[in-house]
Amino acid sequence: MNRRYLRHFGLFGKEGQYTLLDAKVAVIGSGGLGCSVLYNFAAAGLGEIVIVDFDRVSESDLNRQFLFENSSVQQLKVYAAKRRLNAFNPDCKIFCYPMRIQDCPEVIEGCEVVVDCTDNFKTRFYLNELCFFQKKALISAGVTGYSGYVIVLKPFISEDSPCYRCFCPGEPEACFKGSCEDGGVIGAAVNTIGSIQAMKVIQEILHINPEKAGKLIFCDILNNRFRSAVIMRDPYCSVCGQRCV
């Protein structure tokens, strides 16, 4: 093991670092949140990282998607990200799938955690069902404007543990307002939420004070307000409720 991980040893020792090097995670979406999460994973030395995203880099992405540069515009995001991550830390094995997760659900097999960095609810709802039935921990996040959230989902561990549909049971517009297109977003806010999301994944892998299933962290970065709550399972949930399981 090289010296790049030396500052980790005081936190979780060499054994913890070997655990990270042996870990495999899937990151769905390599936009603003995805870039932040991926960079933090590579810095931490996660051994295998699966990236799923069909999109290409556009110039308007560059204010917050820091794995990309001007020369990346029009390139597939997964390959542009892979090049930067491999240059930054060759210890990490990067597996790229330039497609929608709906077209390659098998890629989450063998992954300890699935990381939802997507930006649309159709994909989030699909990913939620996929992880529920595959019994995969799902750590989801979203950000718009100066605010964002991270939620830790492990609905398979107990009858009280929720899925994403318990968190957002109706139409998405009833749960969240705005988007990057209509509400705007700044890179510093995205990086804050993405770093928290990455840390929750690392906690889950290392079993260092892992968050309770259903833990929701809401961040109002502009006003320095951080709140948390635990979401409970909805017995009438269309995915994990008692009538559906």
PDB file of C-alpha atoms in Angstrom:
ATOM      1  CA  MET A   1       0.000   0.000   0.000  1.00  0.00           C
ATOM      2  CA  ASN A   2       1.448   3.378  -0.976  1.00  0.00           C
ATOM      3  CA  ARG A   3       1.713   6.472   1.191  1.00  0.00           C
ATOM      4  CA  ARG A   4      -1.202   8.331  -0.400  1.00  0.00           C
ATOM      5  CA  TYR A   5      -3.545   6.810   2.212  1.00  0.00           C
ATOM      6  CA  LEU A   6      -1.296   7.548   5.195  1.00  0.00           C
ATOM      7  CA  ARG A   7      -3.660  10.155   6.657  1.00  0.00           C
ATOM      8  CA  HIS A   8      -6.463   7.576   6.720  1.00  0.00           C
ATOM      9  CA  PHE A   9      -4.634   5.268   9.103  1.00  0.00           C
ATOM     10  CA  GLY A  10      -5.308   7.424  12.140  1.00  0.00           C
ATOM     11  CA  LEU A  11      -9.040   7.197  11.390  1.00  0.00           C
ATOM     12  CA  PHE A  12      -9.617   3.570  10.439  1.00  0.00           C
ATOM     13  CA  GLY A  13      -6.189   1.954  10.168  1.00  0.00           C
ATOM     14  CA  LYS A  14      -4.664  -0.131   7.417  1.00  0.00           C
ATOM     15  CA  GLU A  15      -7.436  -2.710   7.737  1.00  0.00           C
ATOM     16  CA  GLY A  16     -10.030  -0.062   6.978  1.00  0.00           C
ATOM     17  CA  GLN A  17      -8.071   1.077   3.951  1.00  0.00           C
ATOM     18  CA  TYR A  18      -7.850  -2.479   2.672  1.00  0.00           C
ATOM     19  CA  THR A  19     -11.628  -2.712   3.122  1.00  0.00           C
ATOM     20  CA  LEU A  20     -12.046   0.346   0.899  1.00  0.00           C
ATOM     21  CA  LEU A  21      -9.627  -1.041  -1.680  1.00  0.00           C
ATOM     22  CA  ASP A  22     -11.665  -4.267  -1.756  1.00  0.00           C
ATOM     23  CA  ALA A  23     -15.024  -2.463  -2.011  1.00  0.00           C
ATOM     24  CA  LYS A  24     -17.209  -2.148  -5.082  1.00  0.00           C
ATOM     25  CA  VAL A  25     -19.824   0.565  -5.511  1.00  0.00           C
ATOM     26  CA  ALA A  26     -22.086   1.733  -8.323  1.00  0.00           C
ATOM     27  CA  VAL A  27     -22.563   5.431  -9.039  1.00  0.00           C
ATOM     28  CA  ILE A  28     -25.633   6.148 -11.133  1.00  0.00           C
ATOM     29  CA  GLY A  29     -25.237   9.539 -12.766  1.00  0.00           C
ATOM     30  CA  SER A  30     -21.995  11.443 -13.324  1.00  0.00           C
ATOM     31  CA  GLY A  31     -23.301  14.996 -13.261  1.00  0.00           C
ATOM     32  CA  GLY A  32     -22.689  17.493 -10.470  1.00  0.00           C
ATOM     33  CA  LEU A  33     -23.281  15.131  -7.563  1.00  0.00           C
ATOM     34  CA  GLY A  34     -21.699  12.234  -9.413  1.00  0.00           C
ATOM     35  CA  CYS A  35     -18.484  14.146 -10.103  1.00  0.00           C
ATOM     36  CA  SER A  36     -18.146  15.128  -6.450  1.00  0.00           C
ATOM     37  CA  VAL A  37     -18.891  11.606  -5.234  1.00  0.00           C
ATOM     38  CA  LEU A  38     -16.540   9.995  -7.752  1.00  0.00           C
ATOM     39  CA  TYR A  39     -13.668  12.328  -6.887  1.00  0.00           C
ATOM     40  CA  ASN A  40     -14.098  11.589  -3.178  1.00  0.00           C
ATOM     41  CA  PHE A  41     -14.239   7.843  -3.847  1.00  0.00           C
ATOM     42  CA  ALA A  42     -11.032   7.958  -5.876  1.00  0.00           C
ATOM     43  CA  ALA A  43      -9.332  10.028  -3.171  1.00  0.00           C
ATOM     44  CA  ALA A  44     -10.439   7.505  -0.540  1.00  0.00           C
ATOM     45  CA  GLY A  45      -9.154   4.586  -2.600  1.00  0.00           C
ATOM     46  CA  LEU A  46     -12.320   2.639  -3.346  1.00  0.00           C
ATOM     47  CA  GLY A  47     -11.199  -0.361  -5.332  1.00  0.00           C
ATOM     48  CA  GLU A  48     -13.943  -0.783  -7.938  1.00  0.00           C
ATOM     49  CA  ILE A  49     -16.302   1.921  -9.130  1.00  0.00           C
ATOM     50  CA  VAL A  50     -19.090   1.335 -11.628  1.00  0.00           C
ATOM     51  CA  ILE A  51     -20.299   4.487 -13.421  1.00  0.00           C
ATOM     52  CA  VAL A  52     -23.606   4.513 -15.304  1.00  0.00           C
ATOM     53  CA  ASP A  53     -24.595   7.562 -17.368  1.00  0.00           C
ATOM     54  CA  PHE A  54     -25.728   7.914 -20.991  1.00  0.00           C
ATOM     55  CA  ASP A  55     -25.190  11.688 -21.157  1.00  0.00           C
ATOM     56  CA  ARG A  56     -22.506  13.808 -22.793  1.00  0.00           C
ATOM     57  CA  VAL A  57     -20.704  16.795 -21.311  1.00  0.00           C
ATOM     58  CA  SER A  58     -22.152  20.193 -22.193  1.00  0.00           C
ATOM     59  CA  GLU A  59     -20.587  23.587 -21.588  1.00  0.00           C
ATOM     60  CA  SER A  60     -23.245  24.492 -19.020  1.00  0.00           C
ATOM     61  CA  ASP A  61     -22.092  21.527 -16.892  1.00  0.00           C
ATOM     62  CA  LEU A  62     -18.666  22.990 -16.231  1.00  0.00           C
ATOM     63  CA  ASN A  63     -19.708  25.273 -13.351  1.00  0.00           C
ATOM     64  CA  ARG A  64     -20.230  22.273 -11.078  1.00  0.00           C
ATOM     65  CA  GLN A  65     -18.999  19.061 -12.747  1.00  0.00           C
ATOM     66  CA  PHE A  66     -15.347  19.379 -11.846  1.00  0.00           C
ATOM     67  CA  LEU A  67     -14.114  16.159 -13.436  1.00  0.00           C
ATOM     68  CA  PHE A  68     -14.678  17.777 -16.832  1.00  0.00           C
ATOM     69  CA  GLU A  69     -12.923  20.570 -18.705  1.00  0.00           C
ATOM     70  CA  ASN A  70     -13.433  22.513 -21.923  1.00  0.00           C
ATOM     71  CA  SER A  71     -11.973  19.709 -24.012  1.00  0.00           C
ATOM     72  CA  SER A  72     -14.508  17.287 -22.481  1.00  0.00           C
ATOM     73  CA  VAL A  73     -17.523  19.007 -24.074  1.00  0.00           C
ATOM     74  CA  GLN A  74     -19.545  16.579 -26.232  1.00  0.00           C
ATOM     75  CA  GLN A  75     -17.661  13.577 -24.822  1.00  0.00           C
ATOM     76  CA  LEU A  76     -19.525  10.814 -23.005  1.00  0.00           C
ATOM     77  CA  LYS A  77     -19.383  11.660 -19.316  1.00  0.00           C
ATOM     78  CA  VAL A  78     -18.471   8.166 -18.148  1.00  0.00           C
ATOM     79  CA  TYR A  79     -15.311   8.042 -20.269  1.00  0.00           C
ATOM     80  CA  ALA A  80     -14.287  11.632 -19.531  1.00  0.00           C
ATOM     81  CA  ALA A  81     -14.697  10.901 -15.811  1.00  0.00           C
ATOM     82  CA  LYS A  82     -12.769   7.633 -16.081  1.00  0.00           C
ATOM     83  CA  ARG A  83      -9.771   9.389 -17.648  1.00  0.00           C
ATOM     84  CA  ARG A  84      -9.598  11.972 -14.867  1.00  0.00           C
ATOM     85  CA  LEU A  85     -10.096   9.412 -12.109  1.00  0.00           C
ATOM     86  CA  ASN A  86      -7.479   7.021 -13.506  1.00  0.00           C
ATOM     87  CA  ALA A  87      -4.977   9.868 -13.732  1.00  0.00           C
ATOM     88  CA  PHE A  88      -5.765  10.912 -10.166  1.00  0.00           C
ATOM     89  CA  ASN A  89      -5.642   7.446  -8.603  1.00  0.00           C
ATOM     90  CA  PRO A  90      -4.655   4.419 -10.695  1.00  0.00           C
ATOM     91  CA  ASP A  91      -5.504   2.132  -7.741  1.00  0.00           C
ATOM     92  CA  CYS A  92      -9.197   2.483  -8.629  1.00  0.00           C
ATOM     93  CA  LYS A  93     -10.713   0.240 -11.271  1.00  0.00           C
ATOM     94  CA  ILE A  94     -13.385   2.150 -13.177  1.00  0.00           C
ATOM     95  CA  PHE A  95     -16.119   0.346 -15.128  1.00  0.00           C
ATOM     96  CA  CYS A  96     -18.102   2.513 -17.554  1.00  0.00           C
ATOM     97  CA  TYR A  97     -21.633   1.965 -18.842  1.00  0.00           C
ATOM     98  CA  PRO A  98     -22.674   4.765 -21.225  1.00  0.00           C
ATOM     99  CA  MET A  99     -26.373   3.938 -21.002  1.00  0.00           C
ATOM    100  CA  ARG A 100     -29.408   4.257 -18.778  1.00  0.00           C
ATOM    101  CA  ILE A 101     -29.518   2.070 -15.665  1.00  0.00           C
ATOM    102  CA  GLN A 102     -32.817   0.708 -16.992  1.00  0.00           C
ATOM    103  CA  ASP A 103     -30.798  -0.896 -19.809  1.00  0.00           C
ATOM    104  CA  CYS A 104     -28.112  -2.450 -17.585  1.00  0.00           C
ATOM    105  CA  PRO A 105     -29.611  -3.285 -14.167  1.00  0.00           C
ATOM    106  CA  GLU A 106     -27.206  -6.192 -13.754  1.00  0.00           C
ATOM    107  CA  VAL A 107     -24.283  -3.805 -13.138  1.00  0.00           C
ATOM    108  CA  ILE A 108     -25.211  -3.388  -9.466  1.00  0.00           C
ATOM    109  CA  GLU A 109     -24.549  -7.078  -8.798  1.00  0.00           C
ATOM    110  CA  GLY A 110     -21.614  -7.428  -6.431  1.00  0.00           C
ATOM    111  CA  CYS A 111     -21.813  -3.791  -5.335  1.00  0.00           C
ATOM    112  CA  GLU A 112     -21.987  -3.089  -1.619  1.00  0.00           C
ATOM    113  CA  VAL A 113     -23.716   0.262  -2.068  1.00  0.00           C
ATOM    114  CA  VAL A 114     -25.563   1.949  -4.922  1.00  0.00           C
ATOM    115  CA  VAL A 115     -25.195   5.730  -5.084  1.00  0.00           C
ATOM    116  CA  ASP A 116     -28.047   7.687  -6.646  1.00  0.00           C
ATOM    117  CA  CYS A 117     -26.659  10.834  -8.273  1.00  0.00           C
ATOM    118  CA  THR A 118     -29.395  11.083 -10.885  1.00  0.00           C
ATOM    119  CA  ASP A 119     -31.366  14.199 -11.714  1.00  0.00           C
ATOM    120  CA  ASN A 120     -34.801  12.873 -12.635  1.00  0.00           C
ATOM    121  CA  PHE A 121     -37.478  11.078 -10.676  1.00  0.00           C
ATOM    122  CA  LYS A 122     -38.271   8.432 -13.256  1.00  0.00           C
ATOM    123  CA  THR A 123     -34.755   7.059 -12.825  1.00  0.00           C
ATOM    124  CA  ARG A 124     -34.770   7.522  -9.046  1.00  0.00           C
ATOM    125  CA  PHE A 125     -37.990   5.553  -8.707  1.00  0.00           C
ATOM    126  CA  TYR A 126     -36.653   2.780 -10.956  1.00  0.00           C
ATOM    127  CA  LEU A 127     -33.394   2.647  -9.004  1.00  0.00           C
ATOM    128  CA  ASN A 128     -35.313   2.509  -5.741  1.00  0.00           C
ATOM    129  CA  GLU A 129     -37.260  -0.561  -6.863  1.00  0.00           C
ATOM    130  CA  LEU A 130     -34.150  -2.214  -8.274  1.00  0.00           C
ATOM    131  CA  CYS A 131     -32.211  -1.783  -5.026  1.00  0.00           C
ATOM    132  CA  PHE A 132     -35.176  -2.863  -2.902  1.00  0.00           C
ATOM    133  CA  PHE A 133     -35.596  -6.166  -4.698  1.00  0.00           C
ATOM    134  CA  GLN A 134     -31.817  -6.724  -5.002  1.00  0.00           C
ATOM    135  CA  LYS A 135     -31.364  -5.880  -1.290  1.00  0.00           C
ATOM    136  CA  LYS A 136     -28.780  -3.178  -1.961  1.00  0.00           C
ATOM    137  CA  ALA A 137     -28.160  -0.162   0.250  1.00  0.00           C
ATOM    138  CA  LEU A 138     -29.116   2.969  -1.697  1.00  0.00           C
ATOM    139  CA  ILE A 139     -27.783   6.385  -0.770  1.00  0.00           C
ATOM    140  CA  SER A 140     -29.622   9.072  -2.679  1.00  0.00           C
ATOM    141  CA  ALA A 141     -29.126  12.826  -2.892  1.00  0.00           C
ATOM    142  CA  GLY A 142     -30.519  15.844  -4.639  1.00  0.00           C
ATOM    143  CA  VAL A 143     -29.638  19.518  -4.841  1.00  0.00           C
ATOM    144  CA  THR A 144     -31.135  22.668  -6.309  1.00  0.00           C
ATOM    145  CA  GLY A 145     -30.261  26.262  -5.641  1.00  0.00           C
ATOM    146  CA  TYR A 146     -28.464  26.487  -2.302  1.00  0.00           C
ATOM    147  CA  SER A 147     -30.157  23.491  -0.672  1.00  0.00           C
ATOM    148  CA  GLY A 148     -29.984  19.741  -0.885  1.00  0.00           C
ATOM    149  CA  TYR A 149     -30.554  16.467   0.904  1.00  0.00           C
ATOM    150  CA  VAL A 150     -28.991  13.058   1.414  1.00  0.00           C
ATOM    151  CA  ILE A 151     -31.037  10.020   2.431  1.00  0.00           C
ATOM    152  CA  VAL A 152     -29.787   6.572   3.452  1.00  0.00           C
ATOM    153  CA  LEU A 153     -32.088   3.743   2.366  1.00  0.00           C
ATOM    154  CA  LYS A 154     -31.862   0.108   3.481  1.00  0.00           C
ATOM    155  CA  PRO A 155     -35.492  -1.094   3.371  1.00  0.00           C
ATOM    156  CA  PHE A 156     -34.502  -4.753   3.450  1.00  0.00           C
ATOM    157  CA  ILE A 157     -33.055  -4.686   6.988  1.00  0.00           C
ATOM    158  CA  SER A 158     -36.281  -4.302   8.970  1.00  0.00           C
ATOM    159  CA  GLU A 159     -40.032  -3.882   8.625  1.00  0.00           C
ATOM    160  CA  ASP A 160     -39.731  -0.223   9.656  1.00  0.00           C
ATOM    161  CA  SER A 161     -37.016   0.739   7.160  1.00  0.00           C
ATOM    162  CA  PRO A 162     -38.310   2.897   4.290  1.00  0.00           C
ATOM    163  CA  CYS A 163     -37.585   3.064   0.598  1.00  0.00           C
ATOM    164  CA  TYR A 164     -37.435   6.184  -1.578  1.00  0.00           C
ATOM    165  CA  ARG A 165     -41.156   5.937  -2.326  1.00  0.00           C
ATOM    166  CA  CYS A 166     -41.909   6.285   1.392  1.00  0.00           C
ATOM    167  CA  PHE A 167     -39.921   9.523   1.248  1.00  0.00           C
ATOM    168  CA  CYS A 168     -41.633  10.729  -1.932  1.00  0.00           C
ATOM    169  CA  PRO A 169     -44.920   8.813  -2.245  1.00  0.00           C
ATOM    170  CA  GLY A 170     -46.779  11.008  -4.710  1.00  0.00           C
ATOM    171  CA  GLU A 171     -45.852  13.050  -7.719  1.00  0.00           C
ATOM    172  CA  PRO A 172     -42.311  14.457  -7.461  1.00  0.00           C
ATOM    173  CA  GLU A 173     -43.597  18.022  -7.714  1.00  0.00           C
ATOM    174  CA  ALA A 174     -45.363  17.510  -4.381  1.00  0.00           C
ATOM    175  CA  CYS A 175     -42.053  16.639  -2.706  1.00  0.00           C
ATOM    176  CA  PHE A 176     -39.570  18.994  -4.324  1.00  0.00           C
ATOM    177  CA  LYS A 177     -39.583  22.350  -6.029  1.00  0.00           C
ATOM    178  CA  GLY A 178     -37.287  23.501  -8.784  1.00  0.00           C
ATOM    179  CA  SER A 179     -34.470  21.970 -10.810  1.00  0.00           C
ATOM    180  CA  CYS A 180     -31.029  22.942 -12.056  1.00  0.00           C
ATOM    181  CA  GLU A 181     -32.614  24.308 -15.229  1.00  0.00           C
ATOM    182  CA  ASP A 182     -35.312  26.471 -13.670  1.00  0.00           C
ATOM    183  CA  GLY A 183     -33.888  27.158 -10.198  1.00  0.00           C
ATOM    184  CA  GLY A 184     -30.169  27.262 -10.864  1.00  0.00           C
ATOM    185  CA  VAL A 185     -27.346  25.562  -9.000  1.00  0.00           C
ATOM    186  CA  ILE A 186     -23.824  26.474  -7.920  1.00  0.00           C
ATOM    187  CA  GLY A 187     -20.843  24.157  -7.721  1.00  0.00           C
ATOM    188  CA  ALA A 188     -20.026  24.858  -4.074  1.00  0.00           C
ATOM    189  CA  ALA A 189     -23.499  23.704  -2.995  1.00  0.00           C
ATOM    190  CA  VAL A 190     -23.305  20.590  -5.159  1.00  0.00           C
ATOM    191  CA  ASN A 191     -19.887  19.721  -3.754  1.00  0.00           C
ATOM    192  CA  THR A 192     -21.139  20.101  -0.190  1.00  0.00           C
ATOM    193  CA  ILE A 193     -24.029  17.687  -0.749  1.00  0.00           C
ATOM    194  CA  GLY A 194     -21.890  15.325  -2.832  1.00  0.00           C
ATOM    195  CA  SER A 195     -19.216  15.178  -0.131  1.00  0.00           C
ATOM    196  CA  ILE A 196     -21.806  14.308   2.516  1.00  0.00           C
ATOM    197  CA  GLN A 197     -23.229  11.635   0.215  1.00  0.00           C
ATOM    198  CA  ALA A 198     -19.772  10.156  -0.384  1.00  0.00           C
ATOM    199  CA  MET A 199     -19.038  10.144   3.356  1.00  0.00           C
ATOM    200  CA  LYS A 200     -22.255   8.245   4.091  1.00  0.00           C
ATOM    201  CA  VAL A 201     -21.212   5.592   1.572  1.00  0.00           C
ATOM    202  CA  ILE A 202     -17.765   5.287   3.166  1.00  0.00           C
ATOM    203  CA  GLN A 203     -19.365   4.988   6.618  1.00  0.00           C
ATOM    204  CA  GLU A 204     -21.579   2.209   5.282  1.00  0.00           C
ATOM    205  CA  ILE A 205     -18.661   0.290   3.789  1.00  0.00           C
ATOM    206  CA  LEU A 206     -16.435   0.623   6.855  1.00  0.00           C
ATOM    207  CA  HIS A 207     -19.269   0.208   9.388  1.00  0.00           C
ATOM    208  CA  ILE A 208     -18.110   3.396  11.094  1.00  0.00           C
ATOM    209  CA  ASN A 209     -21.206   4.743  12.814  1.00  0.00           C
ATOM    210  CA  PRO A 210     -23.378   3.862   9.789  1.00  0.00           C
ATOM    211  CA  GLU A 211     -26.522   5.928   9.523  1.00  0.00           C
ATOM    212  CA  LYS A 212     -29.840   4.443  10.542  1.00  0.00           C
ATOM    213  CA  ALA A 213     -31.956   3.297   7.613  1.00  0.00           C
ATOM    214  CA  GLY A 214     -34.214   6.140   6.563  1.00  0.00           C
ATOM    215  CA  LYS A 215     -31.888   8.867   7.865  1.00  0.00           C
ATOM    216  CA  LEU A 216     -32.563  12.112   5.994  1.00  0.00           C
ATOM    217  CA  ILE A 217     -30.104  14.988   6.129  1.00  0.00           C
ATOM    218  CA  PHE A 218     -31.325  18.324   4.775  1.00  0.00           C
ATOM    219  CA  CYS A 219     -28.869  21.146   4.145  1.00  0.00           C
ATOM    220  CA  ASP A 220     -29.751  24.813   3.658  1.00  0.00           C
ATOM    221  CA  ILE A 221     -26.246  25.933   2.839  1.00  0.00           C
ATOM    222  CA  LEU A 222     -27.029  29.604   2.280  1.00  0.00           C
ATOM    223  CA  ASN A 223     -28.408  29.983   5.811  1.00  0.00           C
ATOM    224  CA  ASN A 224     -26.076  27.451   7.499  1.00  0.00           C
ATOM    225  CA  ARG A 225     -28.934  25.196   8.563  1.00  0.00           C
ATOM    226  CA  PHE A 226     -28.497  21.442   8.727  1.00  0.00           C
ATOM    227  CA  ARG A 227     -31.407  19.310   9.888  1.00  0.00           C
ATOM    228  CA  SER A 228     -31.907  15.569  10.114  1.00  0.00           C
ATOM    229  CA  ALA A 229     -34.818  13.211  10.604  1.00  0.00           C
ATOM    230  CA  VAL A 230     -35.570   9.515  10.301  1.00  0.00           C
ATOM    231  CA  ILE A 231     -38.181   8.573   7.709  1.00  0.00           C
ATOM    232  CA  MET A 232     -40.315   5.567   8.625  1.00  0.00           C
ATOM    233  CA  ARG A 233     -41.743   2.996   6.246  1.00  0.00           C
ATOM    234  CA  ASP A 234     -45.160   3.797   4.819  1.00  0.00           C
ATOM    235  CA  PRO A 235     -47.293   0.637   5.277  1.00  0.00           C
ATOM    236  CA  TYR A 236     -49.166   1.633   2.120  1.00  0.00           C
ATOM    237  CA  CYS A 237     -46.020   2.282   0.074  1.00  0.00           C
ATOM    238  CA  SER A 238     -46.390   1.043  -3.503  1.00  0.00           C
ATOM    239  CA  VAL A 239     -42.930  -0.576  -3.356  1.00  0.00           C
ATOM    240  CA  CYS A 240     -42.115  -1.764   0.165  1.00  0.00           C
ATOM    241  CA  GLY A 241     -45.471  -1.554   1.978  1.00  0.00           C
ATOM    242  CA  GLN A 242     -46.920  -4.679   3.584  1.00  0.00           C
ATOM    243  CA  ARG A 243     -49.468  -5.058   0.823  1.00  0.00           C
ATOM    244  CA  CYS A 244     -46.773  -5.102  -1.842  1.00  0.00           C
ATOM    245  CA  VAL A 245     -43.987  -7.199  -0.328  1.00  0.00           C
TER     246      VAL A 245
END
